mmCIF file of C-alpha atoms and ligand atoms in Angstrom:
data_model
loop_
_atom_site.group_PDB
_atom_site.id
_atom_site.type_symbol
_atom_site.label_atom_id
_atom_site.label_comp_id
_atom_site.label_asym_id
_atom_site.label_seq_id
_atom_site.Cartn_x
_atom_site.Cartn_y
_atom_site.Cartn_z
ATOM 1 C CA MET A 1 -35.350 51.740 -1.017
ATOM 2 C CA LYS A 2 -37.225 49.677 -3.633
ATOM 3 C CA ILE A 3 -35.150 46.621 -4.538
ATOM 4 C CA LEU A 4 -34.996 46.134 -8.302
ATOM 5 C CA ASP A 5 -34.272 42.471 -8.924
ATOM 6 C CA LEU A 6 -33.234 41.997 -12.544
ATOM 7 C CA ARG A 7 -31.609 38.579 -12.125
ATOM 8 C CA SER A 8 -34.563 36.763 -13.691
ATOM 9 C CA ASP A 9 -38.339 36.793 -14.085
ATOM 10 C CA THR A 10 -38.350 33.763 -11.768
ATOM 11 C CA VAL A 11 -38.088 36.229 -8.864
ATOM 12 C CA THR A 12 -41.611 37.593 -9.391
ATOM 13 C CA GLN A 13 -43.962 37.627 -6.411
ATOM 14 C CA PRO A 14 -47.580 36.438 -6.615
ATOM 15 C CA THR A 15 -49.946 39.360 -7.208
ATOM 16 C CA PRO A 16 -52.481 40.489 -4.553
ATOM 17 C CA GLN A 17 -55.234 38.900 -6.668
ATOM 18 C CA MET A 18 -53.328 35.597 -6.661
ATOM 19 C CA ARG A 19 -52.899 35.714 -2.896
ATOM 20 C CA GLU A 20 -56.648 36.173 -2.504
ATOM 21 C CA ALA A 21 -57.417 33.353 -4.957
ATOM 22 C CA ILE A 22 -54.951 31.076 -3.128
ATOM 23 C CA ALA A 23 -56.656 31.785 0.193
ATOM 24 C CA ASN A 24 -60.110 31.020 -1.218
ATOM 25 C CA ALA A 25 -59.295 28.082 -3.524
ATOM 26 C CA VAL A 26 -61.489 24.992 -3.400
ATOM 27 C CA VAL A 27 -59.137 22.010 -3.272
ATOM 28 C CA GLY A 28 -59.117 18.221 -3.155
ATOM 29 C CA ASP A 29 -56.787 15.259 -3.575
ATOM 30 C CA ASP A 30 -55.498 15.557 -7.129
ATOM 31 C CA VAL A 31 -54.115 12.004 -7.154
ATOM 32 C CA TYR A 32 -57.785 10.952 -6.933
ATOM 33 C CA GLY A 33 -58.581 13.573 -9.609
ATOM 34 C CA ASP A 34 -60.554 15.435 -6.925
ATOM 35 C CA ASP A 35 -59.055 18.915 -7.035
ATOM 36 C CA PRO A 36 -61.567 21.100 -8.900
ATOM 37 C CA THR A 37 -59.154 24.016 -9.263
ATOM 38 C CA ILE A 38 -56.425 21.856 -10.821
ATOM 39 C CA ASN A 39 -59.011 20.196 -13.060
ATOM 40 C CA GLU A 40 -60.164 23.633 -14.198
ATOM 41 C CA LEU A 41 -56.614 24.826 -14.858
ATOM 42 C CA GLU A 42 -55.787 21.676 -16.836
ATOM 43 C CA HIS A 43 -59.000 22.024 -18.831
ATOM 44 C CA GLN A 44 -58.410 25.701 -19.603
ATOM 45 C CA ALA A 45 -54.726 25.220 -20.443
ATOM 46 C CA ALA A 46 -55.540 22.475 -22.943
ATOM 47 C CA GLN A 47 -58.200 24.690 -24.536
ATOM 48 C CA ARG A 48 -55.911 27.726 -24.604
ATOM 49 C CA LEU A 49 -53.269 25.757 -26.508
ATOM 50 C CA GLY A 50 -55.688 23.780 -28.655
ATOM 51 C CA LYS A 51 -54.591 20.415 -27.234
ATOM 52 C CA GLU A 52 -56.689 17.498 -25.962
ATOM 53 C CA ALA A 53 -55.341 17.480 -22.423
ATOM 54 C CA ALA A 54 -52.974 19.115 -19.956
ATOM 55 C CA LEU A 55 -51.111 18.251 -16.771
ATOM 56 C CA PHE A 56 -50.145 20.608 -13.934
ATOM 57 C CA VAL A 57 -46.519 20.000 -12.956
ATOM 58 C CA SER A 58 -44.211 21.612 -10.454
ATOM 59 C CA SER A 59 -41.740 23.199 -12.866
ATOM 60 C CA GLY A 60 -40.712 23.771 -16.454
ATOM 61 C CA THR A 61 -38.005 21.160 -15.973
ATOM 62 C CA MET A 62 -40.569 18.565 -14.888
ATOM 63 C CA GLY A 63 -42.803 19.468 -17.851
ATOM 64 C CA ASN A 64 -39.916 18.997 -20.275
ATOM 65 C CA LEU A 65 -38.802 15.770 -18.624
ATOM 66 C CA LEU A 66 -42.307 14.286 -18.814
ATOM 67 C CA GLY A 67 -42.825 15.592 -22.345
ATOM 68 C CA VAL A 68 -39.694 13.796 -23.507
ATOM 69 C CA GLN A 69 -40.158 10.653 -21.414
ATOM 70 C CA SER A 70 -43.774 10.188 -22.434
ATOM 71 C CA GLN A 71 -42.920 10.261 -26.139
ATOM 72 C CA THR A 72 -39.724 8.213 -26.251
ATOM 73 C CA GLN A 73 -38.382 4.774 -25.430
ATOM 74 C CA ARG A 74 -35.108 4.009 -23.653
ATOM 75 C CA GLY A 75 -32.265 4.267 -26.192
ATOM 76 C CA ASP A 76 -34.024 6.661 -28.564
ATOM 77 C CA GLU A 77 -32.263 9.697 -29.976
ATOM 78 C CA VAL A 78 -33.659 13.204 -29.482
ATOM 79 C CA ILE A 79 -32.722 16.172 -31.693
ATOM 80 C CA LEU A 80 -32.360 19.466 -29.798
ATOM 81 C CA GLY A 81 -30.395 22.702 -29.678
ATOM 82 C CA ALA A 82 -26.852 22.608 -28.270
ATOM 83 C CA ARG A 83 -27.686 25.444 -25.862
ATOM 84 C CA SER A 84 -31.307 24.459 -25.275
ATOM 85 C CA HIS A 85 -32.458 24.599 -21.664
ATOM 86 C CA ILE A 86 -33.131 20.860 -21.684
ATOM 87 C CA ILE A 87 -29.540 19.964 -22.525
ATOM 88 C CA THR A 88 -27.759 22.685 -20.535
ATOM 89 C CA HIS A 89 -29.823 23.376 -17.421
ATOM 90 C CA GLU A 90 -31.962 20.346 -16.573
ATOM 91 C CA VAL A 91 -29.366 18.202 -14.820
ATOM 92 C CA GLY A 92 -29.183 15.650 -17.620
ATOM 93 C CA HIS A 93 -32.670 14.155 -17.171
ATOM 94 C CA LEU A 94 -32.581 13.392 -20.878
ATOM 95 C CA ALA A 95 -29.836 10.824 -20.197
ATOM 96 C CA GLN A 96 -30.462 9.807 -16.622
ATOM 97 C CA ILE A 97 -34.243 9.569 -16.436
ATOM 98 C CA CYS A 98 -35.486 9.479 -20.043
ATOM 99 C CA GLN A 99 -32.455 7.360 -21.024
ATOM 100 C CA CYS A 100 -32.266 8.963 -24.455
ATOM 101 C CA MET A 101 -29.311 10.193 -26.487
ATOM 102 C CA GLY A 102 -29.185 13.886 -27.337
ATOM 103 C CA ARG A 103 -28.269 14.859 -30.911
ATOM 104 C CA THR A 104 -27.447 18.543 -30.601
ATOM 105 C CA ILE A 105 -27.745 21.187 -33.316
ATOM 106 C CA ASP A 106 -25.156 23.928 -32.814
ATOM 107 C CA ASN A 107 -26.309 26.960 -34.790
ATOM 108 C CA ALA A 108 -25.020 30.403 -33.743
ATOM 109 C CA ASP A 109 -28.595 31.739 -33.489
ATOM 110 C CA ASP A 110 -29.706 28.695 -31.448
ATOM 111 C CA ARG A 111 -32.512 28.026 -33.938
ATOM 112 C CA ILE A 112 -33.218 24.650 -35.494
ATOM 113 C CA TYR A 113 -33.900 24.674 -39.251
ATOM 114 C CA PRO A 114 -35.664 21.971 -41.302
ATOM 115 C CA GLU A 115 -32.364 21.027 -42.966
ATOM 116 C CA ASP A 116 -30.832 20.444 -39.509
ATOM 117 C CA ILE A 117 -33.542 17.894 -38.806
ATOM 118 C CA ARG A 118 -33.071 16.323 -42.227
ATOM 119 C CA LYS A 119 -29.301 16.032 -41.762
ATOM 120 C CA ALA A 120 -29.615 14.638 -38.245
ATOM 121 C CA LEU A 121 -31.944 11.826 -39.314
ATOM 122 C CA ARG A 122 -30.354 8.411 -39.175
ATOM 123 C CA PRO A 123 -30.792 5.655 -41.699
ATOM 124 C CA ASP A 124 -32.814 2.623 -40.675
ATOM 125 C CA ASP A 125 -29.735 0.607 -39.769
ATOM 126 C CA ILE A 126 -29.178 -1.790 -36.867
ATOM 127 C CA HIS A 127 -26.030 0.153 -35.875
ATOM 128 C CA GLU A 128 -27.946 3.362 -35.180
ATOM 129 C CA PRO A 129 -30.369 4.479 -32.476
ATOM 130 C CA PRO A 130 -33.892 5.316 -33.591
ATOM 131 C CA THR A 131 -34.588 9.058 -33.678
ATOM 132 C CA THR A 132 -38.064 9.745 -32.352
ATOM 133 C CA LEU A 133 -38.315 13.308 -31.051
ATOM 134 C CA VAL A 134 -37.295 16.891 -31.844
ATOM 135 C CA CYS A 135 -37.270 19.436 -29.005
ATOM 136 C CA LEU A 136 -37.822 23.043 -30.008
ATOM 137 C CA GLU A 137 -37.640 26.064 -27.691
ATOM 138 C CA ASN A 138 -39.586 29.335 -28.027
ATOM 139 C CA ALA A 139 -38.768 31.878 -26.708
ATOM 140 C CA LEU A 140 -35.114 30.855 -26.812
ATOM 141 C CA SER A 141 -32.931 31.266 -23.731
ATOM 142 C CA ASN A 142 -30.870 33.832 -25.683
ATOM 143 C CA GLY A 143 -33.783 36.279 -25.526
ATOM 144 C CA THR A 144 -34.916 35.868 -29.132
ATOM 145 C CA VAL A 145 -38.051 34.342 -30.596
ATOM 146 C CA VAL A 146 -38.353 31.822 -33.411
ATOM 147 C CA PRO A 147 -40.673 32.966 -36.231
ATOM 148 C CA LEU A 148 -43.915 31.035 -36.570
ATOM 149 C CA ALA A 149 -43.119 30.124 -40.176
ATOM 150 C CA LEU A 150 -39.876 28.413 -39.118
ATOM 151 C CA MET A 151 -41.685 26.513 -36.368
ATOM 152 C CA GLN A 152 -44.222 25.346 -38.961
ATOM 153 C CA GLN A 153 -41.477 24.233 -41.338
ATOM 154 C CA ASP A 154 -39.680 22.341 -38.565
ATOM 155 C CA TYR A 155 -42.903 20.644 -37.538
ATOM 156 C CA ALA A 156 -43.687 19.603 -41.109
ATOM 157 C CA GLU A 157 -40.141 18.254 -41.532
ATOM 158 C CA ALA A 158 -40.309 16.289 -38.280
ATOM 159 C CA LYS A 159 -43.732 14.818 -39.013
ATOM 160 C CA ALA A 160 -42.695 13.835 -42.544
ATOM 161 C CA ALA A 161 -39.881 11.839 -40.937
ATOM 162 C CA GLY A 162 -42.258 10.252 -38.413
ATOM 163 C CA LEU A 163 -40.891 12.187 -35.422
ATOM 164 C CA ASN A 164 -42.813 13.884 -32.644
ATOM 165 C CA VAL A 165 -42.030 17.427 -31.546
ATOM 166 C CA HIS A 166 -41.864 18.741 -27.979
ATOM 167 C CA LEU A 167 -41.863 22.509 -27.486
ATOM 168 C CA ASP A 168 -40.151 23.956 -24.426
ATOM 169 C CA GLY A 169 -42.296 27.052 -24.147
ATOM 170 C CA ALA A 170 -41.226 28.112 -20.665
ATOM 171 C CA ARG A 171 -41.849 31.645 -21.974
ATOM 172 C CA LEU A 172 -44.417 30.660 -24.607
ATOM 173 C CA PHE A 173 -46.639 33.669 -23.857
ATOM 174 C CA ASN A 174 -43.663 36.030 -24.201
ATOM 175 C CA ALA A 175 -42.892 34.445 -27.572
ATOM 176 C CA ALA A 176 -46.498 34.790 -28.746
ATOM 177 C CA VAL A 177 -46.639 38.451 -27.697
ATOM 178 C CA ALA A 178 -43.310 39.243 -29.384
ATOM 179 C CA LEU A 179 -44.372 37.475 -32.591
ATOM 180 C CA GLY A 180 -47.900 38.911 -32.550
ATOM 181 C CA VAL A 181 -49.469 35.453 -32.842
ATOM 182 C CA ASP A 182 -51.806 33.393 -30.679
ATOM 183 C CA VAL A 183 -50.147 30.806 -28.416
ATOM 184 C CA LYS A 184 -52.307 28.227 -30.194
ATOM 185 C CA ALA A 185 -50.461 28.870 -33.454
ATOM 186 C CA LEU A 186 -47.140 28.055 -31.746
ATOM 187 C CA ALA A 187 -48.631 25.052 -29.951
ATOM 188 C CA ASP A 188 -49.865 23.760 -33.321
ATOM 189 C CA CYS A 189 -46.189 23.283 -34.243
ATOM 190 C CA ALA A 190 -45.651 20.625 -31.587
ATOM 191 C CA ASP A 191 -47.202 17.434 -30.238
ATOM 192 C CA SER A 192 -46.447 18.447 -26.664
ATOM 193 C CA VAL A 193 -45.814 21.841 -25.117
ATOM 194 C CA THR A 194 -44.541 22.970 -21.727
ATOM 195 C CA PHE A 195 -45.235 26.496 -20.548
ATOM 196 C CA CYS A 196 -44.510 28.090 -17.189
ATOM 197 C CA LEU A 197 -47.051 29.825 -14.980
ATOM 198 C CA SER A 198 -44.240 31.115 -12.791
ATOM 199 C CA LYS A 199 -41.561 33.404 -14.292
ATOM 200 C CA GLY A 200 -43.098 36.428 -16.039
ATOM 201 C CA LEU A 201 -46.653 35.233 -15.336
ATOM 202 C CA CYS A 202 -45.962 35.532 -11.574
ATOM 203 C CA ALA A 203 -47.532 32.326 -10.216
ATOM 204 C CA PRO A 204 -45.528 31.086 -7.234
ATOM 205 C CA VAL A 205 -45.152 27.535 -8.599
ATOM 206 C CA GLY A 206 -46.121 25.534 -11.624
ATOM 207 C CA SER A 207 -45.973 24.734 -15.300
ATOM 208 C CA MET A 208 -48.339 23.039 -17.719
ATOM 209 C CA LEU A 209 -47.598 20.142 -20.051
ATOM 210 C CA CYS A 210 -50.142 19.990 -22.879
ATOM 211 C CA GLY A 211 -50.655 17.372 -25.580
ATOM 212 C CA SER A 212 -52.782 14.450 -26.668
ATOM 213 C CA ARG A 213 -55.008 12.641 -24.172
ATOM 214 C CA ASP A 214 -52.847 9.488 -24.425
ATOM 215 C CA MET A 215 -49.566 11.299 -23.990
ATOM 216 C CA ILE A 216 -50.850 13.238 -20.970
ATOM 217 C CA ALA A 217 -52.130 9.980 -19.407
ATOM 218 C CA ARG A 218 -48.607 8.524 -19.755
ATOM 219 C CA ALA A 219 -47.113 11.728 -18.371
ATOM 220 C CA ARG A 220 -49.461 11.601 -15.355
ATOM 221 C CA ARG A 221 -48.190 8.111 -14.537
ATOM 222 C CA ASN A 222 -44.567 9.144 -15.150
ATOM 223 C CA ARG A 223 -45.066 12.194 -12.917
ATOM 224 C CA LYS A 224 -46.299 9.931 -10.090
ATOM 225 C CA ARG A 225 -43.215 7.721 -10.465
ATOM 226 C CA ILE A 226 -40.868 10.634 -9.796
ATOM 227 C CA GLY A 227 -42.879 11.718 -6.765
ATOM 228 C CA GLY A 228 -44.739 14.492 -8.559
ATOM 229 C CA GLY A 229 -48.270 13.374 -7.690
ATOM 230 C CA LEU A 230 -50.074 16.331 -6.152
ATOM 231 C CA ARG A 231 -52.605 16.455 -3.349
ATOM 232 C CA GLN A 232 -54.342 19.761 -2.470
ATOM 233 C CA ALA A 233 -52.306 21.769 -4.968
ATOM 234 C CA GLY A 234 -55.384 23.662 -6.132
ATOM 235 C CA PHE A 235 -53.990 26.507 -4.027
ATOM 236 C CA LEU A 236 -51.241 26.772 -6.632
ATOM 237 C CA ALA A 237 -53.567 26.167 -9.563
ATOM 238 C CA ALA A 238 -55.727 29.101 -8.374
ATOM 239 C CA ALA A 239 -52.730 31.386 -8.866
ATOM 240 C CA GLY A 240 -51.961 29.578 -12.137
ATOM 241 C CA LEU A 241 -55.366 30.470 -13.578
ATOM 242 C CA ILE A 242 -54.713 34.157 -12.946
ATOM 243 C CA ALA A 243 -51.204 33.811 -14.386
ATOM 244 C CA MET A 244 -52.458 32.218 -17.597
ATOM 245 C CA ASN A 245 -55.593 34.301 -18.100
ATOM 246 C CA GLU A 246 -54.579 37.725 -16.825
ATOM 247 C CA MET A 247 -50.855 38.137 -16.335
ATOM 248 C CA SER A 248 -50.221 36.864 -19.879
ATOM 249 C CA LEU A 249 -52.026 39.974 -21.137
ATOM 250 C CA ARG A 250 -49.457 42.429 -19.729
ATOM 251 C CA LEU A 251 -46.185 40.929 -20.992
ATOM 252 C CA ASP A 252 -45.833 43.573 -23.704
ATOM 253 C CA GLU A 253 -45.133 46.024 -20.856
ATOM 254 C CA ASP A 254 -42.085 43.937 -19.787
ATOM 255 C CA HIS A 255 -40.894 43.761 -23.401
ATOM 256 C CA ALA A 256 -41.268 47.526 -23.831
ATOM 257 C CA ASN A 257 -39.357 48.129 -20.586
ATOM 258 C CA ALA A 258 -36.548 45.844 -21.761
ATOM 259 C CA LYS A 259 -36.251 47.762 -25.030
ATOM 260 C CA ALA A 260 -36.376 51.137 -23.255
ATOM 261 C CA LEU A 261 -33.719 50.081 -20.736
ATOM 262 C CA ALA A 262 -31.541 48.716 -23.548
ATOM 263 C CA GLN A 263 -31.746 52.087 -25.259
ATOM 264 C CA LYS A 264 -30.658 53.875 -22.071
ATOM 265 C CA LEU A 265 -27.746 51.463 -21.556
ATOM 266 C CA GLU A 266 -26.612 51.694 -25.173
ATOM 267 C CA ALA A 267 -26.285 55.460 -24.734
ATOM 268 C CA LEU A 268 -23.751 54.935 -21.894
ATOM 269 C CA GLU A 269 -20.021 54.868 -22.446
ATOM 270 C CA GLY A 270 -18.514 51.382 -22.258
ATOM 271 C CA VAL A 271 -21.799 49.484 -22.570
ATOM 272 C CA GLU A 272 -22.459 47.270 -25.596
ATOM 273 C CA VAL A 273 -26.017 45.963 -25.820
ATOM 274 C CA ALA A 274 -26.778 42.923 -27.995
ATOM 275 C CA GLN A 275 -29.400 44.671 -30.130
ATOM 276 C CA ASP A 276 -30.334 41.460 -31.912
ATOM 277 C CA GLN A 277 -31.381 39.734 -28.670
ATOM 278 C CA LEU A 278 -34.100 42.115 -27.563
ATOM 279 C CA ASP A 279 -37.263 40.256 -28.566
ATOM 280 C CA ILE A 280 -38.727 39.584 -25.115
ATOM 281 C CA ASN A 281 -38.053 40.739 -21.540
ATOM 282 C CA MET A 282 -34.283 40.177 -21.600
ATOM 283 C CA ILE A 283 -31.335 42.468 -22.228
ATOM 284 C CA PHE A 284 -27.845 41.103 -22.843
ATOM 285 C CA PHE A 285 -24.856 43.445 -22.643
ATOM 286 C CA ARG A 286 -21.086 43.648 -22.267
ATOM 287 C CA LEU A 287 -19.022 46.200 -20.369
ATOM 288 C CA THR A 288 -15.779 47.224 -21.982
ATOM 289 C CA ASN A 289 -12.732 47.879 -19.773
ATOM 290 C CA LEU A 290 -14.301 46.567 -16.587
ATOM 291 C CA ALA A 291 -11.581 45.391 -14.204
ATOM 292 C CA ASP A 292 -13.643 43.625 -11.558
ATOM 293 C CA SER A 293 -17.009 42.196 -12.476
ATOM 294 C CA SER A 294 -17.924 40.796 -9.068
ATOM 295 C CA ARG A 295 -17.195 44.188 -7.448
ATOM 296 C CA PHE A 296 -19.450 45.799 -10.058
ATOM 297 C CA VAL A 297 -22.296 43.400 -9.194
ATOM 298 C CA LYS A 298 -21.721 44.007 -5.464
ATOM 299 C CA ALA A 299 -21.736 47.777 -5.905
ATOM 300 C CA LEU A 300 -25.065 47.571 -7.737
ATOM 301 C CA LYS A 301 -26.489 45.425 -4.952
ATOM 302 C CA GLU A 302 -25.563 48.110 -2.437
ATOM 303 C CA GLN A 303 -27.727 50.453 -4.495
ATOM 304 C CA GLY A 304 -30.666 48.032 -4.388
ATOM 305 C CA ILE A 305 -30.170 46.668 -7.906
ATOM 306 C CA LEU A 306 -29.689 42.926 -8.195
ATOM 307 C CA ILE A 307 -28.066 41.350 -11.235
ATOM 308 C CA ASN A 308 -26.230 38.072 -11.831
ATOM 309 C CA ASP A 309 -22.529 38.130 -12.544
ATOM 310 C CA ALA A 310 -21.539 37.994 -16.211
ATOM 311 C CA ASP A 311 -21.546 34.684 -18.072
ATOM 312 C CA HIS A 312 -18.485 34.677 -20.358
ATOM 313 C CA GLY A 313 -18.422 38.480 -20.116
ATOM 314 C CA ILE A 314 -22.124 38.888 -20.893
ATOM 315 C CA TYR A 315 -24.613 40.281 -18.393
ATOM 316 C CA ARG A 316 -28.337 39.540 -18.605
ATOM 317 C CA LEU A 317 -31.069 41.732 -17.178
ATOM 318 C CA VAL A 318 -34.671 40.532 -17.079
ATOM 319 C CA THR A 319 -37.681 42.823 -16.732
ATOM 320 C CA HIS A 320 -40.933 41.637 -15.163
ATOM 321 C CA TRP A 321 -43.983 42.640 -13.139
ATOM 322 C CA GLY A 322 -42.650 44.908 -10.386
ATOM 323 C CA ILE A 323 -40.057 46.614 -12.592
ATOM 324 C CA GLU A 324 -41.731 49.715 -13.932
ATOM 325 C CA ALA A 325 -40.868 52.268 -16.605
ATOM 326 C CA ALA A 326 -40.255 54.792 -13.809
ATOM 327 C CA ASP A 327 -37.492 52.511 -12.415
ATOM 328 C CA LEU A 328 -35.451 52.426 -15.618
ATOM 329 C CA PRO A 329 -33.546 55.737 -15.214
ATOM 330 C CA ARG A 330 -32.401 54.613 -11.735
ATOM 331 C CA ILE A 331 -31.112 51.295 -13.139
ATOM 332 C CA ALA A 332 -29.233 52.958 -16.002
ATOM 333 C CA ALA A 333 -27.750 55.622 -13.710
ATOM 334 C CA ALA A 334 -26.558 53.008 -11.214
ATOM 335 C CA ILE A 335 -24.944 50.914 -13.958
ATOM 336 C CA GLU A 336 -23.190 53.992 -15.294
ATOM 337 C CA ARG A 337 -21.956 55.060 -11.858
ATOM 338 C CA CYS A 338 -20.794 51.591 -10.770
ATOM 339 C CA ARG A 339 -19.057 50.919 -14.080
ATOM 340 C CA LYS A 340 -17.103 54.169 -13.810
ATOM 341 C CA GLU A 341 -16.079 53.394 -10.232
ATOM 342 C CA MET A 342 -14.607 49.970 -11.072
HETATM 343 C C1 PLP B 401 -36.254 27.984 -21.697
HETATM 344 C C2 PLP B 401 -36.490 27.367 -20.351
HETATM 345 N N1 PLP B 401 -36.974 26.120 -20.280
HETATM 346 C C3 PLP B 401 -37.208 25.516 -19.111
HETATM 347 C C4 PLP B 401 -36.973 26.160 -17.921
HETATM 348 C C5 PLP B 401 -37.171 25.406 -16.632
HETATM 349 O O1 PLP B 401 -38.116 25.942 -15.796
HETATM 350 P P1 PLP B 401 -38.063 25.659 -14.220
HETATM 351 O O2 PLP B 401 -37.023 26.570 -13.654
HETATM 352 O O3 PLP B 401 -39.450 25.991 -13.767
HETATM 353 O O4 PLP B 401 -37.734 24.234 -14.027
HETATM 354 C C6 PLP B 401 -36.455 27.469 -17.927
HETATM 355 C C7 PLP B 401 -36.161 28.158 -16.670
HETATM 356 O O5 PLP B 401 -35.711 29.274 -16.620
HETATM 357 C C8 PLP B 401 -36.207 28.081 -19.182
HETATM 358 O O6 PLP B 401 -35.693 29.315 -19.258
#
């Protein structure tokens, strides 16, 4: 039985081409700057995003941490979304490691608007912390994308106030595909950008932090301090090159599968799909009259379909490489059957 793992796109396996590239990668000690494959990935990532430089890091969390830390001072205030990944799922590095205060914007759509930035700005007063950074996210963790025009307005607002902007683009390529724009256009709306080579792009490990040459030099030093200096990690960068250059070209397939699966689920009795959160490879839905959610999840698992338990009554499914259009009827049928049995 083919296991269909819809818990996240972080479960993707490296492709056969990646495995071959990993086996054949030319590597060196990256702390000496000697790993040609990492150097190539950093060079290409910077070019792809239209930035001066890039740094290969172990995760999206590390990219965000270094992006914030390398553009702030201890005691600074950072403006970011109340449900942004940085504030909710990165173990408080903003406070503990970057030693910054978070000023959260709590909009129902999780977007940040120029007026939010304007209102959050503090007067130049000795009682108040200096605000130095805005963190944007695109795609958002709620499965929607932020329009390019809004990103541009936010960036203009932040720069007019003398702030830098960091973009958590863990799924930057998904956002660009959904918006029909080049990733460069989104990267132009930030001073630093993190994007993940793992997740939907299928690399086994790794994210890129891109920005100015100076900022990346600071981030490289900060990465070393937290034990993130890499040695022969060109094996991972070899997979990263394929992720960035080739797997990014097929994400529309995951988005189409998410929409098609959502349509199948919506047609079922007792399933309510959040139709306004279907921009990328995620589907959010509720089940009405379900007595036992954990039994429902367990019953699906017995049928080879893996999903996470509901978060506040909301289930999330994520499509990715390995979940094909031909698998969708089986997923919908299993959800229908298991829901009825509970
Ligand atoms: C929006 C967003 N930012 C950052 C991250 C962190 O990435 P990682 O799990 O590689 O640390 C994630 C992970 O899912 C994410 O969804």
